[in-house]
Amino acid sequence: MRLILLGPPGAGKGTQAAAIVEKYNIPHISTGDIFRYNIKQGTELGKKAKGYMDQGLLVPDEVVVEIVEDRLKQEDCTGGFLLDGFPRTVVQAEALDKVLANMDGALDRVINIEVDKGILVERAVGRRICRECGATFHVKYNPSTKGENCDQCGGNLYQRDDDNEETVTKRIEVYLKETTPLIEYYSKQDKLVTIDGDRRINEVFEDIVTSLGSEL
Ligand code: AP5
Ligand code: ZN
């Protein structure tokens, strides 16, 4: 199954992605995670991306497209994949269409998670992530039972550098300007399903599974 998760910062893409890839047994490709990994490792790519991410801006299209193109060529993607946070501009979407055409593999669905703008900042600012296993929590909506430690592996929880109110607000602005045109782009391709993301995590997941149906 070839899927894309679309939605503003804090919509719940990463949270739902974890459950989707487990159920459908496909790799999770998050461009944000790839950049954060490279920043942590101190690579050239990480150095290039950090300045944009800290300001809540998009990393240039040509940098992102090359990474995703390379990733999709890896063998574990032949049976499908879940793209989370890519594409984010029409240029990226057009580039992806070309890559997929060369791979002979069309997209199955684009899952658009809709959440009211008013709650996105609170969601992102309250997010905590496990340093060891990457599990995502929220101080209010999805707290770890072990407080400042991960309840899955005991690792330390941290807050992302770009999860402060000012940067999240900028990221939402950038999303509205650069990424919302993709809703129409994929709607025209008849790939789009829209999910109400302003409900409990498991309810959102059930809706996603239902929307994917059994024919895929
Ligand atoms: P990226 O890492 O992709 O961040 P994002 O799109 O801003 O999305 P988030 O990770 O903030 O939110 P999410 O939707 O995954 O929410 P989550 O599930 O964690 O990108 C970061 C940066 O990298 C960009 O700003 C850009 O600079 C760069 N970048 C990445 N991709 C790029 C690209 N393609 N092109 C150019 N630049 C790129 O949930 C959020 C919180 O809410 C969590 O605490 C969670 O526990 C909680 N929560 C989740 N669901 C619910 C629910 N239903 N109810 C209550 N709480 C919930
Ligand atoms: Zn953990």
PDB file of C-alpha atoms and ligand atoms in Angstrom:
ATOM      1  CA  MET A   1       0.000   0.000   0.000  1.00  0.00           C
ATOM      2  CA  ARG A   2       1.414   3.411  -0.999  1.00  0.00           C
ATOM      3  CA  LEU A   3       0.183   6.136   1.294  1.00  0.00           C
ATOM      4  CA  ILE A   4       0.757   9.793   2.087  1.00  0.00           C
ATOM      5  CA  LEU A   5      -0.188  11.483   5.360  1.00  0.00           C
ATOM      6  CA  LEU A   6      -1.072  15.126   4.975  1.00  0.00           C
ATOM      7  CA  GLY A   7      -1.944  17.582   7.740  1.00  0.00           C
ATOM      8  CA  PRO A   8      -0.715  20.635   9.628  1.00  0.00           C
ATOM      9  CA  PRO A   9       1.931  20.548  12.388  1.00  0.00           C
ATOM     10  CA  GLY A  10       0.455  18.811  15.417  1.00  0.00           C
ATOM     11  CA  ALA A  11      -2.377  17.186  13.441  1.00  0.00           C
ATOM     12  CA  GLY A  12      -1.273  13.738  14.592  1.00  0.00           C
ATOM     13  CA  LYS A  13       0.562  12.491  11.498  1.00  0.00           C
ATOM     14  CA  GLY A  14       3.451  10.910  13.417  1.00  0.00           C
ATOM     15  CA  THR A  15       1.106   9.409  16.009  1.00  0.00           C
ATOM     16  CA  GLN A  16      -1.143   7.813  13.379  1.00  0.00           C
ATOM     17  CA  ALA A  17       1.833   6.812  11.215  1.00  0.00           C
ATOM     18  CA  ALA A  18       3.185   4.582  13.987  1.00  0.00           C
ATOM     19  CA  ALA A  19      -0.102   2.637  14.139  1.00  0.00           C
ATOM     20  CA  ILE A  20      -0.615   2.525  10.357  1.00  0.00           C
ATOM     21  CA  VAL A  21       2.827   1.083   9.545  1.00  0.00           C
ATOM     22  CA  GLU A  22       2.395  -1.547  12.220  1.00  0.00           C
ATOM     23  CA  LYS A  23      -0.994  -2.645  10.910  1.00  0.00           C
ATOM     24  CA  TYR A  24      -0.054  -2.666   7.211  1.00  0.00           C
ATOM     25  CA  ASN A  25       3.583  -3.653   7.646  1.00  0.00           C
ATOM     26  CA  ILE A  26       5.049  -0.911   5.453  1.00  0.00           C
ATOM     27  CA  PRO A  27       8.042   1.399   6.106  1.00  0.00           C
ATOM     28  CA  HIS A  28       7.421   4.809   7.699  1.00  0.00           C
ATOM     29  CA  ILE A  29       9.239   7.569   5.810  1.00  0.00           C
ATOM     30  CA  SER A  30       9.161  10.837   7.751  1.00  0.00           C
ATOM     31  CA  THR A  31      11.238  13.616   6.211  1.00  0.00           C
ATOM     32  CA  GLY A  32      11.178  15.476   9.539  1.00  0.00           C
ATOM     33  CA  ASP A  33      12.620  12.391  11.308  1.00  0.00           C
ATOM     34  CA  ILE A  34      15.290  12.021   8.601  1.00  0.00           C
ATOM     35  CA  PHE A  35      16.372  15.646   9.130  1.00  0.00           C
ATOM     36  CA  ARG A  36      16.359  15.338  12.949  1.00  0.00           C
ATOM     37  CA  TYR A  37      18.471  12.170  12.708  1.00  0.00           C
ATOM     38  CA  ASN A  38      20.980  13.977  10.486  1.00  0.00           C
ATOM     39  CA  ILE A  39      21.113  16.970  12.841  1.00  0.00           C
ATOM     40  CA  LYS A  40      21.848  14.613  15.732  1.00  0.00           C
ATOM     41  CA  GLN A  41      24.597  12.878  13.728  1.00  0.00           C
ATOM     42  CA  GLY A  42      26.082  16.252  12.677  1.00  0.00           C
ATOM     43  CA  THR A  43      25.997  15.428   8.943  1.00  0.00           C
ATOM     44  CA  GLU A  44      26.192  18.013   6.135  1.00  0.00           C
ATOM     45  CA  LEU A  45      22.506  17.421   5.435  1.00  0.00           C
ATOM     46  CA  GLY A  46      21.688  18.061   9.098  1.00  0.00           C
ATOM     47  CA  LYS A  47      23.664  21.313   9.078  1.00  0.00           C
ATOM     48  CA  LYS A  48      21.848  22.435   5.930  1.00  0.00           C
ATOM     49  CA  ALA A  49      18.378  21.592   7.311  1.00  0.00           C
ATOM     50  CA  LYS A  50      18.742  22.928  10.869  1.00  0.00           C
ATOM     51  CA  GLY A  51      18.615  26.635  10.017  1.00  0.00           C
ATOM     52  CA  TYR A  52      15.334  26.222   8.140  1.00  0.00           C
ATOM     53  CA  MET A  53      13.756  23.964  10.758  1.00  0.00           C
ATOM     54  CA  ASP A  54      14.637  26.241  13.664  1.00  0.00           C
ATOM     55  CA  GLN A  55      12.837  29.074  11.912  1.00  0.00           C
ATOM     56  CA  GLY A  56       9.805  26.945  11.038  1.00  0.00           C
ATOM     57  CA  LEU A  57      10.580  27.227   7.326  1.00  0.00           C
ATOM     58  CA  LEU A  58      10.656  24.474   4.720  1.00  0.00           C
ATOM     59  CA  VAL A  59      13.935  22.909   3.684  1.00  0.00           C
ATOM     60  CA  PRO A  60      14.449  23.631  -0.070  1.00  0.00           C
ATOM     61  CA  ASP A  61      12.544  21.318  -2.411  1.00  0.00           C
ATOM     62  CA  GLU A  62      15.606  19.990  -4.259  1.00  0.00           C
ATOM     63  CA  VAL A  63      17.205  18.810  -0.991  1.00  0.00           C
ATOM     64  CA  VAL A  64      14.071  16.987   0.191  1.00  0.00           C
ATOM     65  CA  VAL A  65      13.175  15.461  -3.172  1.00  0.00           C
ATOM     66  CA  GLU A  66      16.607  13.873  -3.559  1.00  0.00           C
ATOM     67  CA  ILE A  67      16.392  12.252  -0.121  1.00  0.00           C
ATOM     68  CA  VAL A  68      12.928  10.823  -0.705  1.00  0.00           C
ATOM     69  CA  GLU A  69      13.817   9.611  -4.180  1.00  0.00           C
ATOM     70  CA  ASP A  70      16.807   7.682  -2.777  1.00  0.00           C
ATOM     71  CA  ARG A  71      14.739   6.282   0.071  1.00  0.00           C
ATOM     72  CA  LEU A  72      11.951   5.044  -2.211  1.00  0.00           C
ATOM     73  CA  LYS A  73      14.484   3.131  -4.311  1.00  0.00           C
ATOM     74  CA  GLN A  74      15.414   0.967  -1.330  1.00  0.00           C
ATOM     75  CA  GLU A  75      14.158  -2.568  -1.394  1.00  0.00           C
ATOM     76  CA  ASP A  76      11.840  -2.348   1.615  1.00  0.00           C
ATOM     77  CA  CYS A  77       9.675   0.145  -0.303  1.00  0.00           C
ATOM     78  CA  THR A  78       8.781  -2.228  -3.123  1.00  0.00           C
ATOM     79  CA  GLY A  79       5.738  -3.533  -1.213  1.00  0.00           C
ATOM     80  CA  GLY A  80       4.540  -0.024  -0.311  1.00  0.00           C
ATOM     81  CA  PHE A  81       5.343   2.804   2.109  1.00  0.00           C
ATOM     82  CA  LEU A  82       3.864   5.572   4.203  1.00  0.00           C
ATOM     83  CA  LEU A  83       5.160   9.085   3.508  1.00  0.00           C
ATOM     84  CA  ASP A  84       4.732  11.409   6.515  1.00  0.00           C
ATOM     85  CA  GLY A  85       5.486  15.111   5.982  1.00  0.00           C
ATOM     86  CA  PHE A  86       6.265  14.723   2.275  1.00  0.00           C
ATOM     87  CA  PRO A  87       5.265  16.148  -0.156  1.00  0.00           C
ATOM     88  CA  ARG A  88       4.754  19.618   1.297  1.00  0.00           C
ATOM     89  CA  THR A  89       4.734  21.742  -1.858  1.00  0.00           C
ATOM     90  CA  VAL A  90       3.303  21.303  -5.343  1.00  0.00           C
ATOM     91  CA  VAL A  91       6.887  21.061  -6.675  1.00  0.00           C
ATOM     92  CA  GLN A  92       7.520  18.116  -4.322  1.00  0.00           C
ATOM     93  CA  ALA A  93       4.219  16.453  -5.297  1.00  0.00           C
ATOM     94  CA  GLU A  94       5.034  16.720  -9.003  1.00  0.00           C
ATOM     95  CA  ALA A  95       8.516  15.317  -8.386  1.00  0.00           C
ATOM     96  CA  LEU A  96       6.995  12.414  -6.449  1.00  0.00           C
ATOM     97  CA  ASP A  97       4.577  11.650  -9.283  1.00  0.00           C
ATOM     98  CA  LYS A  98       7.555  11.332 -11.627  1.00  0.00           C
ATOM     99  CA  VAL A  99       9.485   9.083  -9.253  1.00  0.00           C
ATOM    100  CA  LEU A 100       6.451   6.824  -8.806  1.00  0.00           C
ATOM    101  CA  ALA A 101       5.791   6.683 -12.543  1.00  0.00           C
ATOM    102  CA  ASN A 102       9.389   5.470 -13.024  1.00  0.00           C
ATOM    103  CA  MET A 103       8.838   2.867 -10.312  1.00  0.00           C
ATOM    104  CA  ASP A 104       5.582   1.804 -11.948  1.00  0.00           C
ATOM    105  CA  GLY A 105       3.764   2.358  -8.689  1.00  0.00           C
ATOM    106  CA  ALA A 106       0.861   4.739  -8.301  1.00  0.00           C
ATOM    107  CA  LEU A 107      -0.248   6.117  -4.953  1.00  0.00           C
ATOM    108  CA  ASP A 108      -3.201   4.400  -3.320  1.00  0.00           C
ATOM    109  CA  ARG A 109      -4.423   7.098  -0.924  1.00  0.00           C
ATOM    110  CA  VAL A 110      -3.566  10.487   0.524  1.00  0.00           C
ATOM    111  CA  ILE A 111      -4.887  10.712   4.078  1.00  0.00           C
ATOM    112  CA  ASN A 112      -5.587  14.308   4.990  1.00  0.00           C
ATOM    113  CA  ILE A 113      -5.876  14.762   8.769  1.00  0.00           C
ATOM    114  CA  GLU A 114      -7.912  17.874   9.517  1.00  0.00           C
ATOM    115  CA  VAL A 115      -7.640  19.625  12.874  1.00  0.00           C
ATOM    116  CA  ASP A 116      -8.878  23.049  13.887  1.00  0.00           C
ATOM    117  CA  LYS A 117      -6.055  25.581  13.837  1.00  0.00           C
ATOM    118  CA  GLY A 118      -6.829  26.646  17.431  1.00  0.00           C
ATOM    119  CA  ILE A 119      -5.617  23.396  19.018  1.00  0.00           C
ATOM    120  CA  LEU A 120      -2.523  22.768  16.900  1.00  0.00           C
ATOM    121  CA  VAL A 121      -0.216  24.990  18.947  1.00  0.00           C
ATOM    122  CA  GLU A 122      -1.227  23.319  22.221  1.00  0.00           C
ATOM    123  CA  ARG A 123      -0.718  19.893  20.677  1.00  0.00           C
ATOM    124  CA  ALA A 124       2.787  20.682  19.406  1.00  0.00           C
ATOM    125  CA  VAL A 125       3.994  22.625  22.456  1.00  0.00           C
ATOM    126  CA  GLY A 126       2.866  19.810  24.786  1.00  0.00           C
ATOM    127  CA  ARG A 127       4.512  17.071  22.745  1.00  0.00           C
ATOM    128  CA  ARG A 128       7.279  14.988  24.327  1.00  0.00           C
ATOM    129  CA  ILE A 129       9.360  12.410  22.423  1.00  0.00           C
ATOM    130  CA  CYS A 130      11.392   9.475  23.686  1.00  0.00           C
ATOM    131  CA  ARG A 131      15.105   9.885  23.017  1.00  0.00           C
ATOM    132  CA  GLU A 132      15.565   6.097  22.804  1.00  0.00           C
ATOM    133  CA  CYS A 133      12.627   4.690  20.821  1.00  0.00           C
ATOM    134  CA  GLY A 134      11.016   7.812  19.319  1.00  0.00           C
ATOM    135  CA  ALA A 135       7.584   7.193  20.881  1.00  0.00           C
ATOM    136  CA  THR A 136       5.464  10.374  21.015  1.00  0.00           C
ATOM    137  CA  PHE A 137       3.516  11.568  24.058  1.00  0.00           C
ATOM    138  CA  HIS A 138       1.591  14.660  25.074  1.00  0.00           C
ATOM    139  CA  VAL A 139       1.760  16.146  28.550  1.00  0.00           C
ATOM    140  CA  LYS A 140      -2.033  16.443  28.701  1.00  0.00           C
ATOM    141  CA  TYR A 141      -3.616  14.307  25.964  1.00  0.00           C
ATOM    142  CA  ASN A 142      -1.320  11.300  25.894  1.00  0.00           C
ATOM    143  CA  PRO A 143       0.955  11.353  28.955  1.00  0.00           C
ATOM    144  CA  SER A 144       3.541   8.704  29.688  1.00  0.00           C
ATOM    145  CA  THR A 145       2.639   6.668  32.773  1.00  0.00           C
ATOM    146  CA  LYS A 146       6.276   7.127  33.842  1.00  0.00           C
ATOM    147  CA  GLY A 147       6.262  10.932  33.945  1.00  0.00           C
ATOM    148  CA  GLU A 148       9.432  12.275  32.306  1.00  0.00           C
ATOM    149  CA  ASN A 149      10.373   8.791  31.058  1.00  0.00           C
ATOM    150  CA  CYS A 150       8.968   6.715  28.224  1.00  0.00           C
ATOM    151  CA  ASP A 151       6.442   4.114  29.360  1.00  0.00           C
ATOM    152  CA  GLN A 152       7.485   1.801  26.522  1.00  0.00           C
ATOM    153  CA  CYS A 153      11.262   1.691  27.039  1.00  0.00           C
ATOM    154  CA  GLY A 154      12.059   3.913  30.047  1.00  0.00           C
ATOM    155  CA  GLY A 155      14.062   6.362  27.875  1.00  0.00           C
ATOM    156  CA  ASN A 156      14.247  10.087  28.551  1.00  0.00           C
ATOM    157  CA  LEU A 157      11.566  12.312  27.056  1.00  0.00           C
ATOM    158  CA  TYR A 158      12.548  15.556  25.307  1.00  0.00           C
ATOM    159  CA  GLN A 159      10.904  18.478  23.561  1.00  0.00           C
ATOM    160  CA  ARG A 160      11.716  19.294  19.924  1.00  0.00           C
ATOM    161  CA  ASP A 161      13.608  22.580  19.316  1.00  0.00           C
ATOM    162  CA  ASP A 162      10.863  23.752  16.951  1.00  0.00           C
ATOM    163  CA  ASP A 163       7.998  22.998  19.367  1.00  0.00           C
ATOM    164  CA  ASN A 164       7.846  26.456  20.937  1.00  0.00           C
ATOM    165  CA  GLU A 165       4.837  28.714  20.374  1.00  0.00           C
ATOM    166  CA  GLU A 166       6.563  31.130  17.993  1.00  0.00           C
ATOM    167  CA  THR A 167       8.030  28.475  15.685  1.00  0.00           C
ATOM    168  CA  VAL A 168       4.866  26.356  15.700  1.00  0.00           C
ATOM    169  CA  THR A 169       2.843  29.427  14.674  1.00  0.00           C
ATOM    170  CA  LYS A 170       5.259  30.014  11.803  1.00  0.00           C
ATOM    171  CA  ARG A 171       5.071  26.340  10.761  1.00  0.00           C
ATOM    172  CA  ILE A 172       1.275  26.565  10.642  1.00  0.00           C
ATOM    173  CA  GLU A 173       1.493  29.699   8.471  1.00  0.00           C
ATOM    174  CA  VAL A 174       3.910  27.946   6.113  1.00  0.00           C
ATOM    175  CA  TYR A 175       1.598  24.913   5.974  1.00  0.00           C
ATOM    176  CA  LEU A 176      -1.402  27.051   5.030  1.00  0.00           C
ATOM    177  CA  LYS A 177       0.497  28.810   2.269  1.00  0.00           C
ATOM    178  CA  GLU A 178       2.709  26.056   0.826  1.00  0.00           C
ATOM    179  CA  THR A 179       1.026  22.743   1.633  1.00  0.00           C
ATOM    180  CA  THR A 180      -2.768  23.264   1.526  1.00  0.00           C
ATOM    181  CA  PRO A 181      -2.718  23.482  -2.321  1.00  0.00           C
ATOM    182  CA  LEU A 182      -1.928  19.738  -2.192  1.00  0.00           C
ATOM    183  CA  ILE A 183      -5.467  19.074  -0.941  1.00  0.00           C
ATOM    184  CA  GLU A 184      -6.797  20.158  -4.320  1.00  0.00           C
ATOM    185  CA  TYR A 185      -3.878  18.515  -6.148  1.00  0.00           C
ATOM    186  CA  TYR A 186      -4.707  15.060  -4.742  1.00  0.00           C
ATOM    187  CA  SER A 187      -8.427  15.620  -4.781  1.00  0.00           C
ATOM    188  CA  LYS A 188      -8.175  16.071  -8.560  1.00  0.00           C
ATOM    189  CA  GLN A 189      -6.276  12.775  -8.743  1.00  0.00           C
ATOM    190  CA  ASP A 190      -9.137  11.213  -6.769  1.00  0.00           C
ATOM    191  CA  LYS A 191      -6.743   9.998  -4.069  1.00  0.00           C
ATOM    192  CA  LEU A 192      -7.748  12.169  -1.131  1.00  0.00           C
ATOM    193  CA  VAL A 193      -9.560  10.978   1.994  1.00  0.00           C
ATOM    194  CA  THR A 194     -10.199  13.504   4.736  1.00  0.00           C
ATOM    195  CA  ILE A 195     -10.210  12.430   8.368  1.00  0.00           C
ATOM    196  CA  ASP A 196     -11.406  14.432  11.375  1.00  0.00           C
ATOM    197  CA  GLY A 197      -8.290  14.533  13.573  1.00  0.00           C
ATOM    198  CA  ASP A 198      -9.952  16.345  16.466  1.00  0.00           C
ATOM    199  CA  ARG A 199     -10.967  13.187  18.285  1.00  0.00           C
ATOM    200  CA  ARG A 200      -9.294  10.572  20.421  1.00  0.00           C
ATOM    201  CA  ILE A 201      -6.169   8.980  18.945  1.00  0.00           C
ATOM    202  CA  ASN A 202      -7.740   5.506  18.607  1.00  0.00           C
ATOM    203  CA  GLU A 203     -10.915   6.912  17.013  1.00  0.00           C
ATOM    204  CA  VAL A 204      -8.875   8.759  14.400  1.00  0.00           C
ATOM    205  CA  PHE A 205      -6.996   5.535  13.678  1.00  0.00           C
ATOM    206  CA  GLU A 206     -10.219   3.521  13.289  1.00  0.00           C
ATOM    207  CA  ASP A 207     -11.481   6.085  10.790  1.00  0.00           C
ATOM    208  CA  ILE A 208      -8.263   5.862   8.800  1.00  0.00           C
ATOM    209  CA  VAL A 209      -8.479   2.067   8.637  1.00  0.00           C
ATOM    210  CA  THR A 210     -12.128   2.259   7.552  1.00  0.00           C
ATOM    211  CA  SER A 211     -11.308   4.840   4.888  1.00  0.00           C
ATOM    212  CA  LEU A 212      -8.600   2.592   3.437  1.00  0.00           C
ATOM    213  CA  GLY A 213     -11.170  -0.173   3.042  1.00  0.00           C
ATOM    214  CA  SER A 214     -10.434  -3.805   2.434  1.00  0.00           C
ATOM    215  CA  GLU A 215      -9.715  -3.633  -1.296  1.00  0.00           C
ATOM    216  CA  LEU A 216      -6.204  -2.192  -0.825  1.00  0.00           C
TER     217      LEU A 216
HETATM  218  P1  AP5 B   1       7.878  17.440  10.640  1.00  0.00           P
HETATM  219  O1  AP5 B   1       8.701  16.652  11.580  1.00  0.00           O
HETATM  220  O2  AP5 B   1       7.242  16.765   9.480  1.00  0.00           O
HETATM  221  O3  AP5 B   1       6.822  18.236  11.503  1.00  0.00           O
HETATM  222  P2  AP5 B   1       5.317  18.745  11.202  1.00  0.00           P
HETATM  223  O4  AP5 B   1       4.776  18.495   9.854  1.00  0.00           O
HETATM  224  O5  AP5 B   1       5.350  20.162  11.640  1.00  0.00           O
HETATM  225  O6  AP5 B   1       4.457  17.821  12.005  1.00  0.00           O
HETATM  226  P3  AP5 B   1       4.610  17.464  13.502  1.00  0.00           P
HETATM  227  O7  AP5 B   1       5.643  16.398  13.673  1.00  0.00           O
HETATM  228  O8  AP5 B   1       4.782  18.720  14.296  1.00  0.00           O
HETATM  229  O9  AP5 B   1       3.155  16.969  13.851  1.00  0.00           O
HETATM  230  P4  AP5 B   1       2.405  15.588  13.652  1.00  0.00           P
HETATM  231  O10 AP5 B   1       1.259  15.839  12.748  1.00  0.00           O
HETATM  232  O11 AP5 B   1       3.338  14.478  13.305  1.00  0.00           O
HETATM  233  O12 AP5 B   1       1.844  15.411  15.130  1.00  0.00           O
HETATM  234  P5  AP5 B   1       2.111  14.287  16.247  1.00  0.00           P
HETATM  235  O13 AP5 B   1       1.527  12.990  15.835  1.00  0.00           O
HETATM  236  O14 AP5 B   1       3.516  14.289  16.710  1.00  0.00           O
HETATM  237  O15 AP5 B   1       8.736  18.642  10.023  1.00  0.00           O
HETATM  238  C1  AP5 B   1       9.573  19.436  10.831  1.00  0.00           C
HETATM  239  C2  AP5 B   1      10.366  20.405   9.955  1.00  0.00           C
HETATM  240  O16 AP5 B   1      11.210  19.660   9.044  1.00  0.00           O
HETATM  241  C3  AP5 B   1       9.555  21.333   9.045  1.00  0.00           C
HETATM  242  O17 AP5 B   1       9.137  22.511   9.723  1.00  0.00           O
HETATM  243  C4  AP5 B   1      10.551  21.622   7.910  1.00  0.00           C
HETATM  244  O18 AP5 B   1      11.491  22.591   8.301  1.00  0.00           O
HETATM  245  C5  AP5 B   1      11.285  20.291   7.762  1.00  0.00           C
HETATM  246  N1  AP5 B   1      10.648  19.414   6.762  1.00  0.00           N
HETATM  247  C6  AP5 B   1      10.115  18.176   6.985  1.00  0.00           C
HETATM  248  N2  AP5 B   1       9.608  17.669   5.851  1.00  0.00           N
HETATM  249  C7  AP5 B   1       9.825  18.584   4.872  1.00  0.00           C
HETATM  250  C8  AP5 B   1       9.495  18.653   3.487  1.00  0.00           C
HETATM  251  N3  AP5 B   1       8.837  17.646   2.865  1.00  0.00           N
HETATM  252  N4  AP5 B   1       9.857  19.762   2.796  1.00  0.00           N
HETATM  253  C9  AP5 B   1      10.526  20.775   3.391  1.00  0.00           C
HETATM  254  N5  AP5 B   1      10.845  20.791   4.705  1.00  0.00           N
HETATM  255  C10 AP5 B   1      10.496  19.696   5.449  1.00  0.00           C
HETATM  256  O19 AP5 B   1       1.157  14.886  17.387  1.00  0.00           O
HETATM  257  C11 AP5 B   1       1.422  16.131  18.015  1.00  0.00           C
HETATM  258  C12 AP5 B   1       1.079  16.036  19.506  1.00  0.00           C
HETATM  259  O20 AP5 B   1      -0.338  15.876  19.670  1.00  0.00           O
HETATM  260  C13 AP5 B   1       1.740  14.844  20.211  1.00  0.00           C
HETATM  261  O21 AP5 B   1       2.100  15.250  21.507  1.00  0.00           O
HETATM  262  C14 AP5 B   1       0.615  13.784  20.259  1.00  0.00           C
HETATM  263  O22 AP5 B   1       0.745  12.934  21.387  1.00  0.00           O
HETATM  264  C15 AP5 B   1      -0.641  14.633  20.339  1.00  0.00           C
HETATM  265  N6  AP5 B   1      -1.788  14.045  19.633  1.00  0.00           N
HETATM  266  C16 AP5 B   1      -1.749  13.356  18.454  1.00  0.00           C
HETATM  267  N7  AP5 B   1      -3.009  12.979  18.098  1.00  0.00           N
HETATM  268  C17 AP5 B   1      -3.840  13.458  19.066  1.00  0.00           C
HETATM  269  C18 AP5 B   1      -5.264  13.391  19.263  1.00  0.00           C
HETATM  270  N8  AP5 B   1      -6.069  12.771  18.370  1.00  0.00           N
HETATM  271  N9  AP5 B   1      -5.776  13.988  20.370  1.00  0.00           N
HETATM  272  C19 AP5 B   1      -4.962  14.625  21.264  1.00  0.00           C
HETATM  273  N10 AP5 B   1      -3.607  14.704  21.143  1.00  0.00           N
HETATM  274  C20 AP5 B   1      -3.061  14.132  20.046  1.00  0.00           C
HETATM  275 ZN    ZN B   2      10.878   4.957  24.460  1.00  0.00          ZN
END
